Amino acid sequence: MTAELEQIGKQAQAAAFKLGQLATTAKNQVLQAMAQALRTEQTAILTANQQDLLAADNLPQKFIDRLRLTSERIEQMAQGMEQVATLPDPVGTVERGWVNHAGLRIVQQHVPLGVVGIIYEARPNVTVDAAALCFKSGNAVILRGGKEALQTNLKLGAVMRQVLADFKQPVNAIQVISDPSHETAKRLMQLTKYLDVLIPRGSSRLIQAVVKQATVPVIETGAGNCHVYVDESADFAMAENIILNAKCQRPSVCNSMEKLLVHEKIAAAFLPELANKLRTAGVELRGDEKVQQLLGSTIVPATAADWDTEYNDLILAIKIVPSLTAAISHINQHGTKHSETIVTQNYENSEHFLTAVDAAAVYVNASTRFTDGFEYGFGAEIGISTQKLHARGPMGLPELTTTKYLVRGNGQIRK
Amino acid sequence: MTAELEQIGKQAQAAAFKLGQLATTAKNQVLQAMAQALRTEQTAILTANQQDLLAADNLPQKFIDRLRLTSERIEQMAQGMEQVATLPDPVGTVERGWVNHAGLRIVQQHVPLGVVGIIYEARPNVTVDAAALCFKSGNAVILRGGKEALQTNLKLGAVMRQVLADFKQPVNAIQVISDPSHETAKRLMQLTKYLDVLIPRGSSRLIQAVVKQATVPVIETGAGNCHVYVDESADFAMAENIILNAKCQRPSVCNSMEKLLVHEKIAAAFLPELANKLRTAGVELRGDEKVQQLLGSTIVPATAADWDTEYNDLILAIKIVPSLTAAISHINQHGTKHSETIVTQNYENSEHFLTAVDAAAVYVNASTRFTDGFEYGFGAEIGISTQKLHARGPMGLPELTTTKYLVRGNGQIRK
């Protein structure tokens, strides 16, 4: 597989060279045709997916739910591609430009990253989604999805590649790795000669494994141990609304709330009613000693590990804090720098929280669930970066580009 | 040292938290005082440097030249710090802002990266330079320079830390690692809990070692196998000027020219006179077979390895190419994506070169030597990024920041 992977890298690089110079209209035509092809090839895609599902028979139901394709899900994928076609093309946009002291005309322009590697779990929708975003931003993509989705991914890849061939565009703009071994995944993470960036998508376990093994630059995405802090000045009804939304609307995702911090002065007045509503919504409540004292024996005692755990489930750990400063310090120590919210009516506290909390997105009086490329109006999302380099927070198409300085002179030399 | 390094990381993070909220005027005052302190403490600094120089006695002259401090060099360091004080503060500048569909007021604002690690060679000027840039951009810095400069670096660090103490600012904003072992350097590269980014500065050997061992995100800097391509339409006098400047003005640095590509149609008319001038300037010429035929036996035959080698010396390898396409393809295969120049009078060729060459900076009719933060007008430079993530090309103060989304709402929840 080493030689084969080398070949895949080389092909991707050659494709990327052509993609970088492709007109926006040409790219959009291909995306629209790919969407259509997904619909036309629905039966073949579902058959491939059936193979994967049969093999995955003894895996957990939640896992199988993500792996399973239906007509409706294929239609969603197709519509997603059409949506990407309507988005502005980031390639060629000028970041800034000026004339330097020597008269050089310098322009900083957006260009594709080049070759993007995506390592993800058994979610076939990522295959189509990532391929569409990379293609629109002029990048060649190498896809390495979870082995349980291999037949589905290979079929989806074949459908998209056929469209590229029909349009006489480089088919290796989209490549699905057919060898599902860990060894090959590891080699991909170290394919520095051909890969410009690696984006892992999935559980924090997957992401940490990639960060540890990769020599290719990685964009970390998705780990979210998000907090809501209810300040002593908070409007209780607003706080309740935000907490129920942030915790319950979609507990499995990274921007859902995992921890609640409450100012000690309002805990007794605020928590009992909230706890009832959360329980009614099916949320298991854990808490520190003060919370246990206040809410009684139904509260599961929170261990030290709880404060660092992303549940991705209907579980919430609650802590009572003596001050805003204590809340900020707890968040900066235990958070994953994803999304953090304060609920407050106090101007100074809101500004201090915004400044002092170190996270990709910091909110005043809003649900953490808004940290999302679509909610932010980007029209797409390749992931939510929780690192500080390159991109931070929801990443849309522009985040799949880099820049290049184009410098036009008339014979200038350096003194 | 493991525990000590952990402590250094923790201290840096605590300092970074305060630095991120420091007013620009406060930062500038400290930088000006540090510049003054470097002057006042000159004798002590030179004494420490003398210790390092004595121990380095048997090392190459070139190495010792870089290690040696003089009154003049200390004055340059001080002036550099004062210059950084005059630059605009990138922290707090707003990248963009808008209101989303739910009425959330979203602002993307520049904030410091946090804790920056710098790994570099025995060049004491980097200690002061990096400390000034990191401090101005609100970052805490951990400095790990070459062991041969340890006494000098520790003294420079002590001088700057004393100023921080005098101004009641966090002294751990600047920390110099006192243990020069490789083991500690490696541990620093994996201090993901505290470090936000690692910037290696120095030889490509150093940089590659960091890229391989680091789990902290790295910004690769400085490898430059830069080309000048002389198109068939080139103005010979201009081409000669640019080549002599790009090769000879300062051959040891990354933006100097290492390879010359010449269109075959003009090679016979252009190369002989140029070769004489280069030889007069002390440049050793290497060439492919055609160049050898044309210029005779004084040309050292270029091996395959030559095309991938960054000499950082008065050596130039010349290749005759059949076309612009061949030149671009050679550059994209062998270049380090740093700085590439075409000399041409042809509009279409200039545009094609700008588009098709994959590098941080692509030039038409100008010397590669311009790729530099000062030449670009940034007023400072922490390095020249040759990678595509985060920053590409010369990195000034804004490149030492990341962004954070500040989102102000009035109770919004996600539907």
CSV table of C-alpha atoms in Angstrom, one decimal, chain B residues 88-362:
chain,number,residue,atom,x,y,z
B,88,PRO,CA,0.4,49.0,15.5
B,89,ASP,CA,-1.0,46.6,18.0
B,90,PRO,CA,-2.8,43.8,16.2
B,91,VAL,CA,-4.7,42.7,19.4
B,92,GLY,CA,-8.3,43.8,19.4
B,93,THR,CA,-8.5,44.7,15.7
B,94,VAL,CA,-11.8,43.5,14.2
B,95,GLU,CA,-11.5,41.2,11.2
B,96,ARG,CA,-15.2,41.4,10.3
B,97,GLY,CA,-18.6,41.6,12.0
B,98,TRP,CA,-22.2,41.0,11.0
B,99,VAL,CA,-25.7,40.2,12.4
B,100,ASN,CA,-26.8,36.6,11.7
B,101,HIS,CA,-30.3,35.4,10.8
B,102,ALA,CA,-31.2,35.0,14.5
B,103,GLY,CA,-30.2,38.6,15.3
B,104,LEU,CA,-26.9,37.6,17.0
B,105,ARG,CA,-24.2,40.3,16.7
B,106,ILE,CA,-21.1,38.4,15.6
B,107,VAL,CA,-17.6,40.0,15.7
B,108,GLN,CA,-14.4,38.2,14.7
B,109,GLN,CA,-11.7,39.9,16.7
B,110,HIS,CA,-7.9,39.4,16.8
B,111,VAL,CA,-6.6,38.0,20.1
B,112,PRO,CA,-3.1,36.7,21.0
B,113,LEU,CA,-2.2,33.1,20.2
B,114,GLY,CA,-1.4,32.6,23.8
B,115,VAL,CA,1.9,30.8,24.5
B,116,VAL,CA,4.5,30.7,21.7
B,117,GLY,CA,7.5,28.5,21.7
B,118,ILE,CA,10.6,29.5,19.7
B,119,ILE,CA,13.3,26.9,19.0
B,120,TYR,CA,16.4,28.4,17.3
B,121,GLU,CA,20.1,28.2,16.9
B,122,ALA,CA,22.9,30.1,18.6
B,123,ARG,CA,21.9,33.6,17.5
B,124,PRO,CA,21.3,35.8,20.5
B,125,ASN,CA,19.5,38.4,18.4
B,126,VAL,CA,16.6,36.0,18.0
B,127,THR,CA,16.1,36.0,21.8
B,128,VAL,CA,15.4,39.7,21.9
B,129,ASP,CA,13.7,39.9,18.6
B,130,ALA,CA,11.2,37.1,19.3
B,131,ALA,CA,10.6,38.3,22.8
B,132,ALA,CA,9.7,41.8,21.6
B,133,LEU,CA,7.4,40.6,18.8
B,134,CYS,CA,5.6,38.1,21.1
B,135,PHE,CA,5.2,40.6,23.9
B,136,LYS,CA,3.8,43.3,21.6
B,137,SER,CA,1.3,40.8,20.2
B,138,GLY,CA,0.2,39.8,23.7
B,139,ASN,CA,1.8,36.4,23.7
B,140,ALA,CA,3.9,34.7,26.4
B,141,VAL,CA,7.1,33.3,24.9
B,142,ILE,CA,9.2,30.3,25.8
B,143,LEU,CA,12.7,30.6,24.2
B,144,ARG,CA,14.9,27.6,23.6
B,145,GLY,CA,18.0,28.8,21.7
B,146,GLY,CA,21.1,26.9,20.7
B,147,LYS,CA,23.0,25.6,23.7
B,148,GLU,CA,26.2,27.5,22.6
B,149,ALA,CA,24.4,30.8,23.3
B,150,LEU,CA,23.0,29.7,26.7
B,151,GLN,CA,24.8,32.2,29.0
B,152,THR,CA,24.0,35.1,26.6
B,153,ASN,CA,20.4,34.1,26.3
B,154,LEU,CA,19.9,33.7,30.0
B,155,LYS,CA,21.4,37.1,30.6
B,156,LEU,CA,19.3,38.8,27.9
B,157,GLY,CA,16.2,37.0,29.4
B,158,ALA,CA,17.1,38.3,32.9
B,159,VAL,CA,17.5,41.8,31.6
B,160,MET,CA,14.0,41.8,30.0
B,161,ARG,CA,12.4,40.0,32.9
B,162,GLN,CA,13.8,42.6,35.3
B,163,VAL,CA,12.0,45.3,33.3
B,164,LEU,CA,8.8,43.3,33.4
B,165,ALA,CA,9.1,43.1,37.2
B,166,ASP,CA,9.9,46.8,37.5
B,167,PHE,CA,6.7,47.6,35.6
B,168,LYS,CA,4.7,45.1,37.7
B,169,GLN,CA,4.0,43.1,34.6
B,170,PRO,CA,4.1,39.2,34.5
B,171,VAL,CA,7.8,38.3,34.4
B,172,ASN,CA,6.9,34.9,32.9
B,173,ALA,CA,5.8,36.6,29.7
B,174,ILE,CA,9.4,35.9,28.7
B,175,GLN,CA,11.1,32.7,29.8
B,176,VAL,CA,14.5,31.3,28.6
B,177,ILE,CA,14.9,27.5,29.1
B,178,SER,CA,18.1,26.9,31.0
B,179,ASP,CA,18.4,23.2,30.3
B,180,PRO,CA,20.0,22.9,26.9
B,181,SER,CA,19.4,19.1,26.5
B,182,HIS,CA,17.8,17.6,23.4
B,183,GLU,CA,15.4,15.8,25.7
B,184,THR,CA,14.0,19.0,27.0
B,185,ALA,CA,13.7,20.5,23.6
B,186,LYS,CA,11.7,17.4,22.5
B,187,ARG,CA,9.5,17.7,25.6
B,188,LEU,CA,8.9,21.3,24.7
B,189,MET,CA,7.7,20.3,21.3
B,190,GLN,CA,5.1,18.1,22.9
B,191,LEU,CA,3.9,20.5,25.6
B,192,THR,CA,0.5,20.6,24.0
B,193,LYS,CA,-1.2,21.4,27.3
B,194,TYR,CA,0.5,24.8,27.5
B,195,LEU,CA,1.9,25.7,24.1
B,196,ASP,CA,-0.4,27.1,21.3
B,197,VAL,CA,2.3,27.2,18.6
B,198,LEU,CA,5.9,26.4,18.0
B,199,ILE,CA,8.0,28.4,15.6
B,200,PRO,CA,11.4,26.9,14.7
B,201,ARG,CA,13.9,29.4,13.3
B,202,GLY,CA,17.1,28.3,11.7
B,203,SER,CA,18.5,25.7,9.3
B,204,SER,CA,16.1,23.4,7.4
B,205,ARG,CA,17.6,20.5,9.5
B,206,LEU,CA,16.4,22.1,12.7
B,207,ILE,CA,13.0,22.9,11.2
B,208,GLN,CA,12.5,19.4,9.9
B,209,ALA,CA,13.5,17.9,13.3
B,210,VAL,CA,10.9,20.1,14.9
B,211,VAL,CA,8.2,19.2,12.4
B,212,LYS,CA,8.9,15.5,12.9
B,213,GLN,CA,8.9,15.5,16.7
B,214,ALA,CA,6.3,18.2,17.6
B,215,THR,CA,2.8,17.5,18.5
B,216,VAL,CA,2.3,21.2,19.2
B,217,PRO,CA,1.1,23.0,16.0
B,218,VAL,CA,4.2,24.2,14.1
B,219,ILE,CA,4.7,27.1,11.7
B,220,GLU,CA,7.5,26.0,9.3
B,221,THR,CA,9.8,28.9,8.3
B,222,GLY,CA,12.6,29.6,6.2
B,223,ALA,CA,13.6,26.7,3.8
B,224,GLY,CA,14.3,28.5,0.5
B,225,ASN,CA,15.4,26.7,-2.7
B,226,CYS,CA,14.4,29.8,-4.8
B,227,HIS,CA,14.5,30.0,-8.6
B,228,VAL,CA,14.8,32.8,-11.2
B,229,TYR,CA,13.4,31.8,-14.6
B,230,VAL,CA,14.6,33.9,-17.5
B,231,ASP,CA,11.9,33.8,-20.2
B,232,GLU,CA,12.8,34.1,-23.9
B,233,SER,CA,11.3,37.6,-23.9
B,234,ALA,CA,13.4,38.8,-21.0
B,235,ASP,CA,15.3,42.0,-21.0
B,236,PHE,CA,18.9,40.8,-20.6
B,237,ALA,CA,20.2,43.7,-18.5
B,238,MET,CA,17.3,43.5,-16.1
B,239,ALA,CA,17.6,39.7,-15.8
B,240,GLU,CA,21.4,40.0,-15.1
B,241,ASN,CA,20.7,42.7,-12.4
B,242,ILE,CA,18.1,40.6,-10.7
B,243,ILE,CA,20.2,37.4,-10.8
B,244,LEU,CA,23.3,39.1,-9.4
B,245,ASN,CA,21.2,40.7,-6.7
B,246,ALA,CA,19.2,37.5,-5.8
B,247,LYS,CA,22.3,35.4,-5.7
B,248,CYS,CA,25.0,37.6,-4.3
B,249,GLN,CA,23.6,40.3,-2.1
B,250,ARG,CA,23.3,38.0,0.9
B,251,PRO,CA,23.8,34.4,-0.2
B,252,SER,CA,23.3,32.8,3.3
B,253,VAL,CA,19.6,33.7,3.7
B,254,CYS,CA,16.5,31.8,2.7
B,255,ASN,CA,15.2,34.3,0.1
B,256,SER,CA,18.4,34.3,-1.9
B,257,MET,CA,18.4,32.6,-5.3
B,258,GLU,CA,19.7,29.0,-5.6
B,259,LYS,CA,18.7,28.0,-9.1
B,260,LEU,CA,18.6,29.6,-12.5
B,261,LEU,CA,16.4,28.4,-15.2
B,262,VAL,CA,16.9,29.8,-18.7
B,263,HIS,CA,14.8,29.4,-21.8
B,264,GLU,CA,16.7,27.4,-24.4
B,265,LYS,CA,16.1,30.0,-27.2
B,266,ILE,CA,18.1,32.7,-25.4
B,267,ALA,CA,20.6,30.6,-23.5
B,268,ALA,CA,23.5,31.0,-25.9
B,269,ALA,CA,23.0,34.8,-26.1
B,270,PHE,CA,22.4,35.4,-22.4
B,271,LEU,CA,24.4,32.9,-20.4
B,272,PRO,CA,28.1,33.5,-21.3
B,273,GLU,CA,28.3,37.1,-20.2
B,274,LEU,CA,26.2,36.4,-17.1
B,275,ALA,CA,28.5,33.5,-16.2
B,276,ASN,CA,31.5,35.8,-16.3
B,277,LYS,CA,29.9,38.3,-14.1
B,278,LEU,CA,28.8,35.7,-11.6
B,279,ARG,CA,32.3,34.2,-11.5
B,280,THR,CA,33.7,37.6,-11.0
B,281,ALA,CA,31.4,37.9,-8.0
B,282,GLY,CA,32.8,34.7,-6.7
B,283,VAL,CA,29.9,32.4,-7.5
B,284,GLU,CA,30.6,28.7,-8.2
B,285,LEU,CA,28.6,27.7,-11.3
B,286,ARG,CA,27.0,24.3,-11.7
B,287,GLY,CA,25.0,23.2,-14.7
B,288,ASP,CA,23.1,20.5,-16.6
B,289,GLU,CA,24.7,19.0,-19.7
B,290,LYS,CA,23.5,21.8,-22.0
B,291,VAL,CA,24.9,24.4,-19.7
B,292,GLN,CA,28.2,22.5,-19.6
B,293,GLN,CA,28.3,22.4,-23.4
B,294,LEU,CA,27.6,26.1,-23.6
B,295,LEU,CA,29.9,27.4,-20.9
B,296,GLY,CA,32.7,24.9,-21.0
B,297,SER,CA,34.7,22.9,-18.5
B,298,THR,CA,34.6,25.5,-15.7
B,299,ILE,CA,31.0,24.4,-15.0
B,300,VAL,CA,30.6,21.9,-12.3
B,301,PRO,CA,28.2,19.1,-13.5
B,302,ALA,CA,25.0,19.4,-11.5
B,303,THR,CA,23.8,16.2,-10.0
B,304,ALA,CA,20.2,15.2,-9.4
B,305,ALA,CA,20.6,16.3,-5.7
B,306,ASP,CA,21.6,19.8,-6.8
B,307,TRP,CA,18.1,20.7,-7.9
B,308,ASP,CA,16.8,20.0,-4.4
B,309,THR,CA,19.6,21.6,-2.5
B,310,GLU,CA,19.5,25.0,-0.7
B,311,TYR,CA,23.2,26.0,-0.8
B,312,ASN,CA,23.0,29.2,1.3
B,313,ASP,CA,26.3,30.0,-0.2
B,314,LEU,CA,27.9,31.5,-3.4
B,315,ILE,CA,26.9,28.5,-5.5
B,316,LEU,CA,24.4,28.6,-8.4
B,317,ALA,CA,23.0,25.7,-10.4
B,318,ILE,CA,21.8,26.5,-13.9
B,319,LYS,CA,19.4,24.6,-16.1
B,320,ILE,CA,18.3,25.2,-19.6
B,321,VAL,CA,14.6,24.6,-20.1
B,322,PRO,CA,12.6,24.2,-23.4
B,323,SER,CA,9.6,26.2,-22.3
B,324,LEU,CA,7.8,28.2,-19.6
B,325,THR,CA,5.7,25.2,-18.8
B,326,ALA,CA,8.9,23.1,-18.2
B,327,ALA,CA,10.2,25.9,-16.0
B,328,ILE,CA,7.0,26.0,-13.9
B,329,SER,CA,6.9,22.3,-13.6
B,330,HIS,CA,10.6,22.1,-12.5
B,331,ILE,CA,9.9,24.8,-9.9
B,332,ASN,CA,6.8,23.2,-8.5
B,333,GLN,CA,8.7,19.9,-8.3
B,334,HIS,CA,11.9,21.1,-6.7
B,335,GLY,CA,11.1,24.4,-5.1
B,336,THR,CA,10.4,24.8,-1.4
B,337,LYS,CA,7.4,27.1,-2.1
B,338,HIS,CA,9.3,30.1,-0.8
B,339,SER,CA,10.0,32.8,-3.5
B,340,GLU,CA,10.1,32.4,-7.3
B,341,THR,CA,10.8,34.9,-10.0
B,342,ILE,CA,10.2,35.1,-13.7
B,343,VAL,CA,12.0,37.7,-15.8
B,344,THR,CA,9.9,38.4,-18.9
B,345,GLN,CA,8.5,41.1,-21.2
B,346,ASN,CA,5.5,38.9,-22.1
B,347,TYR,CA,2.2,39.7,-20.4
B,348,GLU,CA,0.7,36.2,-20.8
B,349,ASN,CA,3.8,34.4,-19.6
B,350,SER,CA,4.0,36.7,-16.5
B,351,GLU,CA,0.4,36.0,-15.6
B,352,HIS,CA,0.7,32.3,-16.2
B,353,PHE,CA,3.8,32.1,-14.0
B,354,LEU,CA,2.0,34.1,-11.2
B,355,THR,CA,-0.9,31.7,-11.3
B,356,ALA,CA,0.8,28.4,-11.8
B,357,VAL,CA,3.8,28.6,-9.5
B,358,ASP,CA,3.0,27.3,-6.1
B,359,ALA,CA,5.0,29.4,-3.6
B,360,ALA,CA,4.5,31.9,-0.8
B,361,ALA,CA,5.7,34.8,-3.0
B,362,VAL,CA,5.8,34.8,-6.8
